[in-house]
Amino acid sequence: MFVYILKRLLATIPVLLIVAIFVFLLLRLTPGDPAAILAGDAATPAQLERIRDRLGLNDPLHIQFVTWFGQMLKGDLGTSLISNTDVLDMVRDRLGPTINIAVMTIIISVALAVPMGVIAAWRHRTWIDFAVMSFSVLGFSVPVFVIGYILIQVFAIELRWVPVQGYASPSDGIGAFFSRAILPSLTLATIYVALIARMTRASMLEVLGEDYVRTARAKGVRENVVLFRHALRNAAVPILTIIGTGFALLISGVVVTESVFNIPGIGRLTVDAILARDYPVIQAMILLTAGIYVMVNLIVDVSYSFFDPRIRY
């Protein structure tokens, strides 16, 4: 298994390098002058030229890439053109809320969706299966902001159980954090519960028809053991893929939900940077998103070894 993990780690290096080259060229070759954005409309040509020299924009393209790539390897992602703040500090400040909401969303989604999918497959073509599939269709169909506003209206305005908007860090207290994170997490979990439950049901239906499942039942193994120890273990690979992809998407930032609940996360930072044409921040966000997807896929691939014994050798 160590050799397998090492191969997967080495395979991520060219992927990240290609992403870095793509990000650099994309922002350098798109219309627009970072010097003009930084200097403002009243800048003179001489002032623009001095800013370009300071930013290294007058250097050849390959020199700019080598300089930028070397700074990135040192952890220097540049300075925001708008706020004149270190980009790494901006990302660090926004990453905490996004990760906390993402973790809570995935925990809720997996805790609800996996049992729902298993039971729906076990009771195939019954009212339970129909109810789970109906919820899955509903979860995919209703826009996320509609779900968010409904939850706000019911639990925050009518019942007044939780605040309407805002975010509190776990360091501010578990109660304060939970009361502000539960509604956005439930809003996002609605979609992921529908997705994971549907995938779990489909995978379990394939596995429940296998010979080893019939053999286990013929030997008198308890049904819950057959479902959750034997069948679910062998159906876990596509489920893990969906969970990993969903987690990467959540960490990359969910703009609509962050806007509805006024959460200072990665998604809102990305949108603000795009609207302001803040190139260093945009570069950092694209690199962060690519890195998250690569690392999550690596973790999912490694986790396959616990369900597929052939990978261990």
PDB file of C-alpha atoms in Angstrom:
ATOM      1  CA  MET A   1       0.000   0.000   0.000  1.00  0.00           C
ATOM      2  CA  PHE A   2       2.945   2.336   0.651  1.00  0.00           C
ATOM      3  CA  VAL A   3       4.030   2.026  -2.993  1.00  0.00           C
ATOM      4  CA  TYR A   4       0.502   2.817  -4.133  1.00  0.00           C
ATOM      5  CA  ILE A   5       0.334   5.950  -1.948  1.00  0.00           C
ATOM      6  CA  LEU A   6       3.774   7.072  -3.170  1.00  0.00           C
ATOM      7  CA  LYS A   7       2.700   6.668  -6.802  1.00  0.00           C
ATOM      8  CA  ARG A   8      -0.430   8.713  -6.176  1.00  0.00           C
ATOM      9  CA  LEU A   9       1.603  11.442  -4.469  1.00  0.00           C
ATOM     10  CA  LEU A  10       4.045  11.635  -7.357  1.00  0.00           C
ATOM     11  CA  ALA A  11       1.144  11.800  -9.818  1.00  0.00           C
ATOM     12  CA  THR A  12      -0.146  14.979  -8.169  1.00  0.00           C
ATOM     13  CA  ILE A  13       3.057  16.927  -8.928  1.00  0.00           C
ATOM     14  CA  PRO A  14       2.564  17.313 -12.719  1.00  0.00           C
ATOM     15  CA  VAL A  15      -1.131  18.062 -12.183  1.00  0.00           C
ATOM     16  CA  LEU A  16      -0.384  20.941  -9.828  1.00  0.00           C
ATOM     17  CA  LEU A  17       2.391  22.195 -12.138  1.00  0.00           C
ATOM     18  CA  ILE A  18       0.016  22.268 -15.118  1.00  0.00           C
ATOM     19  CA  VAL A  19      -2.567  24.115 -13.019  1.00  0.00           C
ATOM     20  CA  ALA A  20       0.055  26.677 -11.970  1.00  0.00           C
ATOM     21  CA  ILE A  21       1.082  27.303 -15.598  1.00  0.00           C
ATOM     22  CA  PHE A  22      -2.556  27.565 -16.671  1.00  0.00           C
ATOM     23  CA  VAL A  23      -3.416  30.048 -13.911  1.00  0.00           C
ATOM     24  CA  PHE A  24      -0.377  32.192 -14.668  1.00  0.00           C
ATOM     25  CA  LEU A  25      -1.052  32.352 -18.411  1.00  0.00           C
ATOM     26  CA  LEU A  26      -4.800  32.808 -17.993  1.00  0.00           C
ATOM     27  CA  LEU A  27      -4.479  35.948 -15.933  1.00  0.00           C
ATOM     28  CA  ARG A  28      -1.475  37.344 -17.829  1.00  0.00           C
ATOM     29  CA  LEU A  29      -3.086  36.975 -21.255  1.00  0.00           C
ATOM     30  CA  THR A  30      -6.590  38.200 -20.386  1.00  0.00           C
ATOM     31  CA  PRO A  31      -7.481  41.821 -21.221  1.00  0.00           C
ATOM     32  CA  GLY A  32      -6.878  44.343 -18.473  1.00  0.00           C
ATOM     33  CA  ASP A  33      -3.917  46.045 -16.852  1.00  0.00           C
ATOM     34  CA  PRO A  34      -3.267  45.346 -13.156  1.00  0.00           C
ATOM     35  CA  ALA A  35      -1.244  48.565 -12.994  1.00  0.00           C
ATOM     36  CA  ALA A  36      -4.248  50.590 -14.170  1.00  0.00           C
ATOM     37  CA  ILE A  37      -6.466  48.908 -11.569  1.00  0.00           C
ATOM     38  CA  LEU A  38      -3.954  49.615  -8.838  1.00  0.00           C
ATOM     39  CA  ALA A  39      -3.264  53.221  -9.856  1.00  0.00           C
ATOM     40  CA  GLY A  40      -6.809  54.312 -10.619  1.00  0.00           C
ATOM     41  CA  ASP A  41      -8.305  56.297 -13.480  1.00  0.00           C
ATOM     42  CA  ALA A  42      -6.364  59.489 -12.728  1.00  0.00           C
ATOM     43  CA  ALA A  43      -2.912  57.895 -13.070  1.00  0.00           C
ATOM     44  CA  THR A  44      -0.466  59.274 -15.592  1.00  0.00           C
ATOM     45  CA  PRO A  45       1.418  57.059 -18.090  1.00  0.00           C
ATOM     46  CA  ALA A  46       4.619  57.560 -16.096  1.00  0.00           C
ATOM     47  CA  GLN A  47       2.927  56.365 -12.904  1.00  0.00           C
ATOM     48  CA  LEU A  48       1.545  53.318 -14.700  1.00  0.00           C
ATOM     49  CA  GLU A  49       5.003  52.501 -16.034  1.00  0.00           C
ATOM     50  CA  ARG A  50       6.546  52.696 -12.554  1.00  0.00           C
ATOM     51  CA  ILE A  51       3.858  50.368 -11.165  1.00  0.00           C
ATOM     52  CA  ARG A  52       4.448  47.885 -13.991  1.00  0.00           C
ATOM     53  CA  ASP A  53       8.164  47.905 -13.224  1.00  0.00           C
ATOM     54  CA  ARG A  54       7.480  47.340  -9.526  1.00  0.00           C
ATOM     55  CA  LEU A  55       5.132  44.448 -10.283  1.00  0.00           C
ATOM     56  CA  GLY A  56       7.532  42.954 -12.834  1.00  0.00           C
ATOM     57  CA  LEU A  57       4.966  43.194 -15.636  1.00  0.00           C
ATOM     58  CA  ASN A  58       7.564  44.538 -18.083  1.00  0.00           C
ATOM     59  CA  ASP A  59       9.739  41.437 -17.760  1.00  0.00           C
ATOM     60  CA  PRO A  60       9.521  38.632 -20.339  1.00  0.00           C
ATOM     61  CA  LEU A  61       6.713  36.168 -19.690  1.00  0.00           C
ATOM     62  CA  HIS A  62       8.995  33.280 -18.713  1.00  0.00           C
ATOM     63  CA  ILE A  63      10.876  35.493 -16.230  1.00  0.00           C
ATOM     64  CA  GLN A  64       7.567  36.543 -14.686  1.00  0.00           C
ATOM     65  CA  PHE A  65       6.535  32.897 -14.332  1.00  0.00           C
ATOM     66  CA  VAL A  66       9.807  31.803 -12.721  1.00  0.00           C
ATOM     67  CA  THR A  67       9.642  34.709 -10.268  1.00  0.00           C
ATOM     68  CA  TRP A  68       5.982  34.082  -9.441  1.00  0.00           C
ATOM     69  CA  PHE A  69       6.444  30.311  -9.111  1.00  0.00           C
ATOM     70  CA  GLY A  70       9.448  30.731  -6.833  1.00  0.00           C
ATOM     71  CA  GLN A  71       7.532  33.110  -4.577  1.00  0.00           C
ATOM     72  CA  MET A  72       4.580  30.714  -4.509  1.00  0.00           C
ATOM     73  CA  LEU A  73       6.813  27.835  -3.371  1.00  0.00           C
ATOM     74  CA  LYS A  74       7.956  30.042  -0.478  1.00  0.00           C
ATOM     75  CA  GLY A  75       4.343  30.685   0.533  1.00  0.00           C
ATOM     76  CA  ASP A  76       4.268  34.200  -0.899  1.00  0.00           C
ATOM     77  CA  LEU A  77       1.063  34.525  -2.915  1.00  0.00           C
ATOM     78  CA  GLY A  78       1.478  38.242  -3.417  1.00  0.00           C
ATOM     79  CA  THR A  79      -0.428  41.279  -2.210  1.00  0.00           C
ATOM     80  CA  SER A  80      -4.006  42.217  -2.998  1.00  0.00           C
ATOM     81  CA  LEU A  81      -4.243  45.002  -5.561  1.00  0.00           C
ATOM     82  CA  ILE A  82      -7.331  46.406  -3.857  1.00  0.00           C
ATOM     83  CA  SER A  83      -6.774  46.128  -0.108  1.00  0.00           C
ATOM     84  CA  ASN A  84      -2.942  45.990  -0.176  1.00  0.00           C
ATOM     85  CA  THR A  85      -3.186  42.992   2.169  1.00  0.00           C
ATOM     86  CA  ASP A  86      -1.119  39.828   2.005  1.00  0.00           C
ATOM     87  CA  VAL A  87      -3.116  37.305  -0.023  1.00  0.00           C
ATOM     88  CA  LEU A  88      -2.123  34.383   2.191  1.00  0.00           C
ATOM     89  CA  ASP A  89      -3.508  36.203   5.227  1.00  0.00           C
ATOM     90  CA  MET A  90      -6.756  36.899   3.375  1.00  0.00           C
ATOM     91  CA  VAL A  91      -7.133  33.239   2.432  1.00  0.00           C
ATOM     92  CA  ARG A  92      -6.274  32.094   5.954  1.00  0.00           C
ATOM     93  CA  ASP A  93      -8.930  34.370   7.456  1.00  0.00           C
ATOM     94  CA  ARG A  94     -11.632  33.165   5.065  1.00  0.00           C
ATOM     95  CA  LEU A  95     -10.702  29.479   5.042  1.00  0.00           C
ATOM     96  CA  GLY A  96     -11.696  28.799   8.668  1.00  0.00           C
ATOM     97  CA  PRO A  97     -15.443  29.534   8.295  1.00  0.00           C
ATOM     98  CA  THR A  98     -15.607  27.602   5.033  1.00  0.00           C
ATOM     99  CA  ILE A  99     -13.905  24.495   6.478  1.00  0.00           C
ATOM    100  CA  ASN A 100     -16.073  24.523   9.605  1.00  0.00           C
ATOM    101  CA  ILE A 101     -19.288  24.765   7.606  1.00  0.00           C
ATOM    102  CA  ALA A 102     -18.055  22.104   5.168  1.00  0.00           C
ATOM    103  CA  VAL A 103     -17.170  19.631   7.937  1.00  0.00           C
ATOM    104  CA  MET A 104     -20.529  20.071   9.660  1.00  0.00           C
ATOM    105  CA  THR A 105     -22.354  19.716   6.339  1.00  0.00           C
ATOM    106  CA  ILE A 106     -20.565  16.490   5.447  1.00  0.00           C
ATOM    107  CA  ILE A 107     -21.131  15.011   8.913  1.00  0.00           C
ATOM    108  CA  ILE A 108     -24.866  15.723   8.706  1.00  0.00           C
ATOM    109  CA  SER A 109     -25.066  14.487   5.118  1.00  0.00           C
ATOM    110  CA  VAL A 110     -23.256  11.188   5.708  1.00  0.00           C
ATOM    111  CA  ALA A 111     -25.087  10.497   8.978  1.00  0.00           C
ATOM    112  CA  LEU A 112     -28.458  10.877   7.249  1.00  0.00           C
ATOM    113  CA  ALA A 113     -27.815   9.833   3.648  1.00  0.00           C
ATOM    114  CA  VAL A 114     -25.969   6.527   4.074  1.00  0.00           C
ATOM    115  CA  PRO A 115     -28.630   4.896   6.314  1.00  0.00           C
ATOM    116  CA  MET A 116     -31.353   6.290   4.051  1.00  0.00           C
ATOM    117  CA  GLY A 117     -29.719   4.809   0.957  1.00  0.00           C
ATOM    118  CA  VAL A 118     -29.100   1.443   2.624  1.00  0.00           C
ATOM    119  CA  ILE A 119     -32.677   1.156   3.873  1.00  0.00           C
ATOM    120  CA  ALA A 120     -34.065   2.276   0.493  1.00  0.00           C
ATOM    121  CA  ALA A 121     -32.081  -0.474  -1.255  1.00  0.00           C
ATOM    122  CA  TRP A 122     -33.069  -3.021   1.388  1.00  0.00           C
ATOM    123  CA  ARG A 123     -36.763  -2.114   0.993  1.00  0.00           C
ATOM    124  CA  HIS A 124     -36.558  -1.765  -2.778  1.00  0.00           C
ATOM    125  CA  ARG A 125     -39.852  -0.839  -4.487  1.00  0.00           C
ATOM    126  CA  THR A 126     -41.658  -0.153  -1.219  1.00  0.00           C
ATOM    127  CA  TRP A 127     -42.988   3.123   0.170  1.00  0.00           C
ATOM    128  CA  ILE A 128     -39.680   3.636   1.996  1.00  0.00           C
ATOM    129  CA  ASP A 129     -37.755   3.460  -1.268  1.00  0.00           C
ATOM    130  CA  PHE A 130     -40.265   5.787  -2.901  1.00  0.00           C
ATOM    131  CA  ALA A 131     -39.971   8.303  -0.036  1.00  0.00           C
ATOM    132  CA  VAL A 132     -36.163   8.355  -0.203  1.00  0.00           C
ATOM    133  CA  MET A 133     -36.137   8.780  -3.974  1.00  0.00           C
ATOM    134  CA  SER A 134     -38.770  11.527  -3.766  1.00  0.00           C
ATOM    135  CA  PHE A 135     -36.633  13.404  -1.246  1.00  0.00           C
ATOM    136  CA  SER A 136     -33.609  12.989  -3.535  1.00  0.00           C
ATOM    137  CA  VAL A 137     -35.482  14.510  -6.475  1.00  0.00           C
ATOM    138  CA  LEU A 138     -36.745  17.338  -4.263  1.00  0.00           C
ATOM    139  CA  GLY A 139     -33.269  18.019  -2.895  1.00  0.00           C
ATOM    140  CA  PHE A 140     -31.866  18.353  -6.405  1.00  0.00           C
ATOM    141  CA  SER A 141     -34.759  20.443  -7.706  1.00  0.00           C
ATOM    142  CA  VAL A 142     -35.170  23.188  -5.095  1.00  0.00           C
ATOM    143  CA  PRO A 143     -32.560  25.994  -5.371  1.00  0.00           C
ATOM    144  CA  VAL A 144     -30.266  26.217  -2.381  1.00  0.00           C
ATOM    145  CA  PHE A 145     -31.144  29.839  -1.623  1.00  0.00           C
ATOM    146  CA  VAL A 146     -34.830  28.914  -1.399  1.00  0.00           C
ATOM    147  CA  ILE A 147     -34.034  26.242   1.183  1.00  0.00           C
ATOM    148  CA  GLY A 148     -31.891  28.743   3.070  1.00  0.00           C
ATOM    149  CA  TYR A 149     -34.612  31.388   3.211  1.00  0.00           C
ATOM    150  CA  ILE A 150     -37.216  28.821   4.295  1.00  0.00           C
ATOM    151  CA  LEU A 151     -35.000  27.670   7.161  1.00  0.00           C
ATOM    152  CA  ILE A 152     -34.345  31.272   8.169  1.00  0.00           C
ATOM    153  CA  GLN A 153     -38.064  32.067   8.134  1.00  0.00           C
ATOM    154  CA  VAL A 154     -39.018  29.018  10.214  1.00  0.00           C
ATOM    155  CA  PHE A 155     -36.193  28.597  12.720  1.00  0.00           C
ATOM    156  CA  ALA A 156     -34.755  32.117  12.980  1.00  0.00           C
ATOM    157  CA  ILE A 157     -37.724  34.452  12.504  1.00  0.00           C
ATOM    158  CA  GLU A 158     -40.775  32.441  13.556  1.00  0.00           C
ATOM    159  CA  LEU A 159     -39.331  30.157  16.252  1.00  0.00           C
ATOM    160  CA  ARG A 160     -36.318  32.360  17.085  1.00  0.00           C
ATOM    161  CA  TRP A 161     -34.184  29.354  17.939  1.00  0.00           C
ATOM    162  CA  VAL A 162     -31.076  30.591  16.113  1.00  0.00           C
ATOM    163  CA  PRO A 163     -29.740  33.912  14.751  1.00  0.00           C
ATOM    164  CA  VAL A 164     -30.774  34.961  11.264  1.00  0.00           C
ATOM    165  CA  GLN A 165     -27.269  35.456   9.845  1.00  0.00           C
ATOM    166  CA  GLY A 166     -23.637  35.765  10.791  1.00  0.00           C
ATOM    167  CA  TYR A 167     -20.786  33.505  11.776  1.00  0.00           C
ATOM    168  CA  ALA A 168     -19.046  32.685  15.047  1.00  0.00           C
ATOM    169  CA  SER A 169     -15.792  30.773  15.386  1.00  0.00           C
ATOM    170  CA  PRO A 170     -15.599  27.688  17.633  1.00  0.00           C
ATOM    171  CA  SER A 171     -13.201  29.725  19.755  1.00  0.00           C
ATOM    172  CA  ASP A 172     -16.134  32.030  20.572  1.00  0.00           C
ATOM    173  CA  GLY A 173     -17.930  29.099  22.169  1.00  0.00           C
ATOM    174  CA  ILE A 174     -19.467  25.873  20.869  1.00  0.00           C
ATOM    175  CA  GLY A 175     -22.982  27.153  21.483  1.00  0.00           C
ATOM    176  CA  ALA A 176     -22.428  30.366  19.519  1.00  0.00           C
ATOM    177  CA  PHE A 177     -20.726  28.487  16.701  1.00  0.00           C
ATOM    178  CA  PHE A 178     -23.403  25.785  16.474  1.00  0.00           C
ATOM    179  CA  SER A 179     -26.303  28.248  16.548  1.00  0.00           C
ATOM    180  CA  ARG A 180     -24.885  30.151  13.563  1.00  0.00           C
ATOM    181  CA  ALA A 181     -23.544  27.189  11.610  1.00  0.00           C
ATOM    182  CA  ILE A 182     -26.491  24.815  11.819  1.00  0.00           C
ATOM    183  CA  LEU A 183     -28.773  26.585   9.306  1.00  0.00           C
ATOM    184  CA  PRO A 184     -26.197  26.990   6.503  1.00  0.00           C
ATOM    185  CA  SER A 185     -25.041  23.415   7.143  1.00  0.00           C
ATOM    186  CA  LEU A 186     -28.609  22.083   6.899  1.00  0.00           C
ATOM    187  CA  THR A 187     -29.157  24.139   3.765  1.00  0.00           C
ATOM    188  CA  LEU A 188     -26.145  22.614   2.042  1.00  0.00           C
ATOM    189  CA  ALA A 189     -26.788  19.167   3.515  1.00  0.00           C
ATOM    190  CA  THR A 190     -30.158  19.009   1.759  1.00  0.00           C
ATOM    191  CA  ILE A 191     -28.403  18.721  -1.594  1.00  0.00           C
ATOM    192  CA  TYR A 192     -25.689  16.350  -0.425  1.00  0.00           C
ATOM    193  CA  VAL A 193     -28.092  14.090   1.462  1.00  0.00           C
ATOM    194  CA  ALA A 194     -30.069  13.701  -1.749  1.00  0.00           C
ATOM    195  CA  LEU A 195     -26.924  12.987  -3.787  1.00  0.00           C
ATOM    196  CA  ILE A 196     -25.258  10.581  -1.340  1.00  0.00           C
ATOM    197  CA  ALA A 197     -28.507   8.727  -0.563  1.00  0.00           C
ATOM    198  CA  ARG A 198     -29.164   8.196  -4.256  1.00  0.00           C
ATOM    199  CA  MET A 199     -25.631   6.911  -4.862  1.00  0.00           C
ATOM    200  CA  THR A 200     -25.750   4.673  -1.775  1.00  0.00           C
ATOM    201  CA  ARG A 201     -29.036   3.157  -2.911  1.00  0.00           C
ATOM    202  CA  ALA A 202     -27.734   2.459  -6.429  1.00  0.00           C
ATOM    203  CA  SER A 203     -24.500   0.893  -5.144  1.00  0.00           C
ATOM    204  CA  MET A 204     -26.291  -1.224  -2.558  1.00  0.00           C
ATOM    205  CA  LEU A 205     -28.784  -2.545  -5.124  1.00  0.00           C
ATOM    206  CA  GLU A 206     -25.876  -3.880  -7.189  1.00  0.00           C
ATOM    207  CA  VAL A 207     -24.201  -5.502  -4.185  1.00  0.00           C
ATOM    208  CA  LEU A 208     -27.302  -7.035  -2.600  1.00  0.00           C
ATOM    209  CA  GLY A 209     -27.716  -9.308  -5.605  1.00  0.00           C
ATOM    210  CA  GLU A 210     -24.236 -10.838  -5.252  1.00  0.00           C
ATOM    211  CA  ASP A 211     -23.666 -14.461  -4.275  1.00  0.00           C
ATOM    212  CA  TYR A 212     -21.807 -13.706  -1.035  1.00  0.00           C
ATOM    213  CA  VAL A 213     -24.802 -11.727   0.254  1.00  0.00           C
ATOM    214  CA  ARG A 214     -27.158 -14.634  -0.430  1.00  0.00           C
ATOM    215  CA  THR A 215     -24.655 -16.976   1.187  1.00  0.00           C
ATOM    216  CA  ALA A 216     -24.443 -14.829   4.314  1.00  0.00           C
ATOM    217  CA  ARG A 217     -28.222 -14.758   4.589  1.00  0.00           C
ATOM    218  CA  ALA A 218     -28.412 -18.511   4.054  1.00  0.00           C
ATOM    219  CA  LYS A 219     -25.988 -19.016   6.947  1.00  0.00           C
ATOM    220  CA  GLY A 220     -28.313 -17.060   9.227  1.00  0.00           C
ATOM    221  CA  VAL A 221     -26.222 -13.901   9.549  1.00  0.00           C
ATOM    222  CA  ARG A 222     -28.264 -11.059  11.027  1.00  0.00           C
ATOM    223  CA  GLU A 223     -29.686  -8.702   8.425  1.00  0.00           C
ATOM    224  CA  ASN A 224     -28.078  -5.589   9.873  1.00  0.00           C
ATOM    225  CA  VAL A 225     -24.681  -7.323   9.712  1.00  0.00           C
ATOM    226  CA  VAL A 226     -25.312  -8.323   6.101  1.00  0.00           C
ATOM    227  CA  LEU A 227     -26.306  -4.783   5.154  1.00  0.00           C
ATOM    228  CA  PHE A 228     -23.753  -2.670   6.976  1.00  0.00           C
ATOM    229  CA  ARG A 229     -20.736  -4.970   7.320  1.00  0.00           C
ATOM    230  CA  HIS A 230     -20.785  -7.007   4.128  1.00  0.00           C
ATOM    231  CA  ALA A 231     -22.860  -5.152   1.529  1.00  0.00           C
ATOM    232  CA  LEU A 232     -22.046  -1.549   2.451  1.00  0.00           C
ATOM    233  CA  ARG A 233     -18.313  -2.269   2.681  1.00  0.00           C
ATOM    234  CA  ASN A 234     -18.253  -3.528  -0.901  1.00  0.00           C
ATOM    235  CA  ALA A 235     -20.488  -0.720  -2.138  1.00  0.00           C
ATOM    236  CA  ALA A 236     -18.412   2.004  -0.514  1.00  0.00           C
ATOM    237  CA  VAL A 237     -16.105   2.991  -3.384  1.00  0.00           C
ATOM    238  CA  PRO A 238     -18.557   5.147  -5.402  1.00  0.00           C
ATOM    239  CA  ILE A 239     -20.027   6.507  -2.171  1.00  0.00           C
ATOM    240  CA  LEU A 240     -16.594   7.653  -1.008  1.00  0.00           C
ATOM    241  CA  THR A 241     -16.023   9.313  -4.373  1.00  0.00           C
ATOM    242  CA  ILE A 242     -19.214  11.346  -4.048  1.00  0.00           C
ATOM    243  CA  ILE A 243     -18.439  12.303  -0.451  1.00  0.00           C
ATOM    244  CA  GLY A 244     -14.902  13.379  -1.340  1.00  0.00           C
ATOM    245  CA  THR A 245     -15.998  15.421  -4.343  1.00  0.00           C
ATOM    246  CA  GLY A 246     -18.719  17.076  -2.281  1.00  0.00           C
ATOM    247  CA  PHE A 247     -16.291  17.978   0.479  1.00  0.00           C
ATOM    248  CA  ALA A 248     -13.845  19.492  -2.017  1.00  0.00           C
ATOM    249  CA  LEU A 249     -16.665  21.520  -3.546  1.00  0.00           C
ATOM    250  CA  LEU A 250     -17.734  22.786  -0.132  1.00  0.00           C
ATOM    251  CA  ILE A 251     -14.221  23.881   0.838  1.00  0.00           C
ATOM    252  CA  SER A 252     -13.798  25.587  -2.525  1.00  0.00           C
ATOM    253  CA  GLY A 253     -16.589  27.903  -1.459  1.00  0.00           C
ATOM    254  CA  VAL A 254     -20.354  27.951  -1.812  1.00  0.00           C
ATOM    255  CA  VAL A 255     -21.108  31.494  -2.883  1.00  0.00           C
ATOM    256  CA  VAL A 256     -24.908  31.510  -2.653  1.00  0.00           C
ATOM    257  CA  THR A 257     -25.104  30.001   0.823  1.00  0.00           C
ATOM    258  CA  GLU A 258     -22.333  32.248   2.127  1.00  0.00           C
ATOM    259  CA  SER A 259     -24.204  35.259   0.768  1.00  0.00           C
ATOM    260  CA  VAL A 260     -27.580  34.214   2.197  1.00  0.00           C
ATOM    261  CA  PHE A 261     -26.172  33.630   5.692  1.00  0.00           C
ATOM    262  CA  ASN A 262     -23.524  36.386   5.542  1.00  0.00           C
ATOM    263  CA  ILE A 263     -20.604  34.002   6.083  1.00  0.00           C
ATOM    264  CA  PRO A 264     -17.133  35.440   5.353  1.00  0.00           C
ATOM    265  CA  GLY A 265     -15.886  32.407   3.456  1.00  0.00           C
ATOM    266  CA  ILE A 266     -13.810  31.474   0.446  1.00  0.00           C
ATOM    267  CA  GLY A 267     -16.695  31.722  -2.015  1.00  0.00           C
ATOM    268  CA  ARG A 268     -17.441  35.360  -1.263  1.00  0.00           C
ATOM    269  CA  LEU A 269     -13.746  36.214  -1.353  1.00  0.00           C
ATOM    270  CA  THR A 270     -13.469  34.668  -4.826  1.00  0.00           C
ATOM    271  CA  VAL A 271     -16.463  36.571  -6.186  1.00  0.00           C
ATOM    272  CA  ASP A 272     -15.266  39.866  -4.706  1.00  0.00           C
ATOM    273  CA  ALA A 273     -11.815  39.328  -6.228  1.00  0.00           C
ATOM    274  CA  ILE A 274     -13.263  38.572  -9.671  1.00  0.00           C
ATOM    275  CA  LEU A 275     -15.518  41.631  -9.623  1.00  0.00           C
ATOM    276  CA  ALA A 276     -12.592  43.852  -8.548  1.00  0.00           C
ATOM    277  CA  ARG A 277     -10.155  42.106 -10.934  1.00  0.00           C
ATOM    278  CA  ASP A 278      -7.812  41.478  -8.033  1.00  0.00           C
ATOM    279  CA  TYR A 279      -5.436  39.179  -9.928  1.00  0.00           C
ATOM    280  CA  PRO A 280      -3.261  37.910  -7.036  1.00  0.00           C
ATOM    281  CA  VAL A 281      -6.353  36.865  -5.066  1.00  0.00           C
ATOM    282  CA  ILE A 282      -7.901  35.198  -8.127  1.00  0.00           C
ATOM    283  CA  GLN A 283      -4.682  33.252  -8.703  1.00  0.00           C
ATOM    284  CA  ALA A 284      -4.605  32.129  -5.086  1.00  0.00           C
ATOM    285  CA  MET A 285      -8.242  30.997  -5.198  1.00  0.00           C
ATOM    286  CA  ILE A 286      -7.764  28.941  -8.358  1.00  0.00           C
ATOM    287  CA  LEU A 287      -4.612  27.321  -6.973  1.00  0.00           C
ATOM    288  CA  LEU A 288      -6.345  26.629  -3.655  1.00  0.00           C
ATOM    289  CA  THR A 289      -9.325  25.033  -5.384  1.00  0.00           C
ATOM    290  CA  ALA A 290      -7.101  22.853  -7.565  1.00  0.00           C
ATOM    291  CA  GLY A 291      -4.977  21.834  -4.575  1.00  0.00           C
ATOM    292  CA  ILE A 292      -8.065  20.917  -2.560  1.00  0.00           C
ATOM    293  CA  TYR A 293      -9.457  18.723  -5.326  1.00  0.00           C
ATOM    294  CA  VAL A 294      -6.108  17.001  -5.843  1.00  0.00           C
ATOM    295  CA  MET A 295      -5.644  16.310  -2.117  1.00  0.00           C
ATOM    296  CA  VAL A 296      -9.224  15.123  -1.603  1.00  0.00           C
ATOM    297  CA  ASN A 297      -8.955  12.782  -4.588  1.00  0.00           C
ATOM    298  CA  LEU A 298      -5.674  11.490  -3.163  1.00  0.00           C
ATOM    299  CA  ILE A 299      -7.307  10.804   0.217  1.00  0.00           C
ATOM    300  CA  VAL A 300     -10.239   9.064  -1.487  1.00  0.00           C
ATOM    301  CA  ASP A 301      -7.874   6.929  -3.586  1.00  0.00           C
ATOM    302  CA  VAL A 302      -5.926   5.922  -0.480  1.00  0.00           C
ATOM    303  CA  SER A 303      -9.142   5.079   1.362  1.00  0.00           C
ATOM    304  CA  TYR A 304      -9.993   2.645  -1.441  1.00  0.00           C
ATOM    305  CA  SER A 305      -7.233   0.390  -0.125  1.00  0.00           C
ATOM    306  CA  PHE A 306      -9.318  -0.312   2.964  1.00  0.00           C
ATOM    307  CA  PHE A 307     -12.155  -1.628   0.787  1.00  0.00           C
ATOM    308  CA  ASP A 308     -10.225  -3.206  -2.096  1.00  0.00           C
ATOM    309  CA  PRO A 309      -7.533  -5.617  -0.811  1.00  0.00           C
ATOM    310  CA  ARG A 310      -5.894  -5.796  -4.251  1.00  0.00           C
ATOM    311  CA  ILE A 311      -4.505  -2.265  -3.804  1.00  0.00           C
ATOM    312  CA  ARG A 312      -2.504  -3.260  -0.724  1.00  0.00           C
ATOM    313  CA  TYR A 313       0.001  -5.244  -2.694  1.00  0.00           C
TER     314      TYR A 313
END
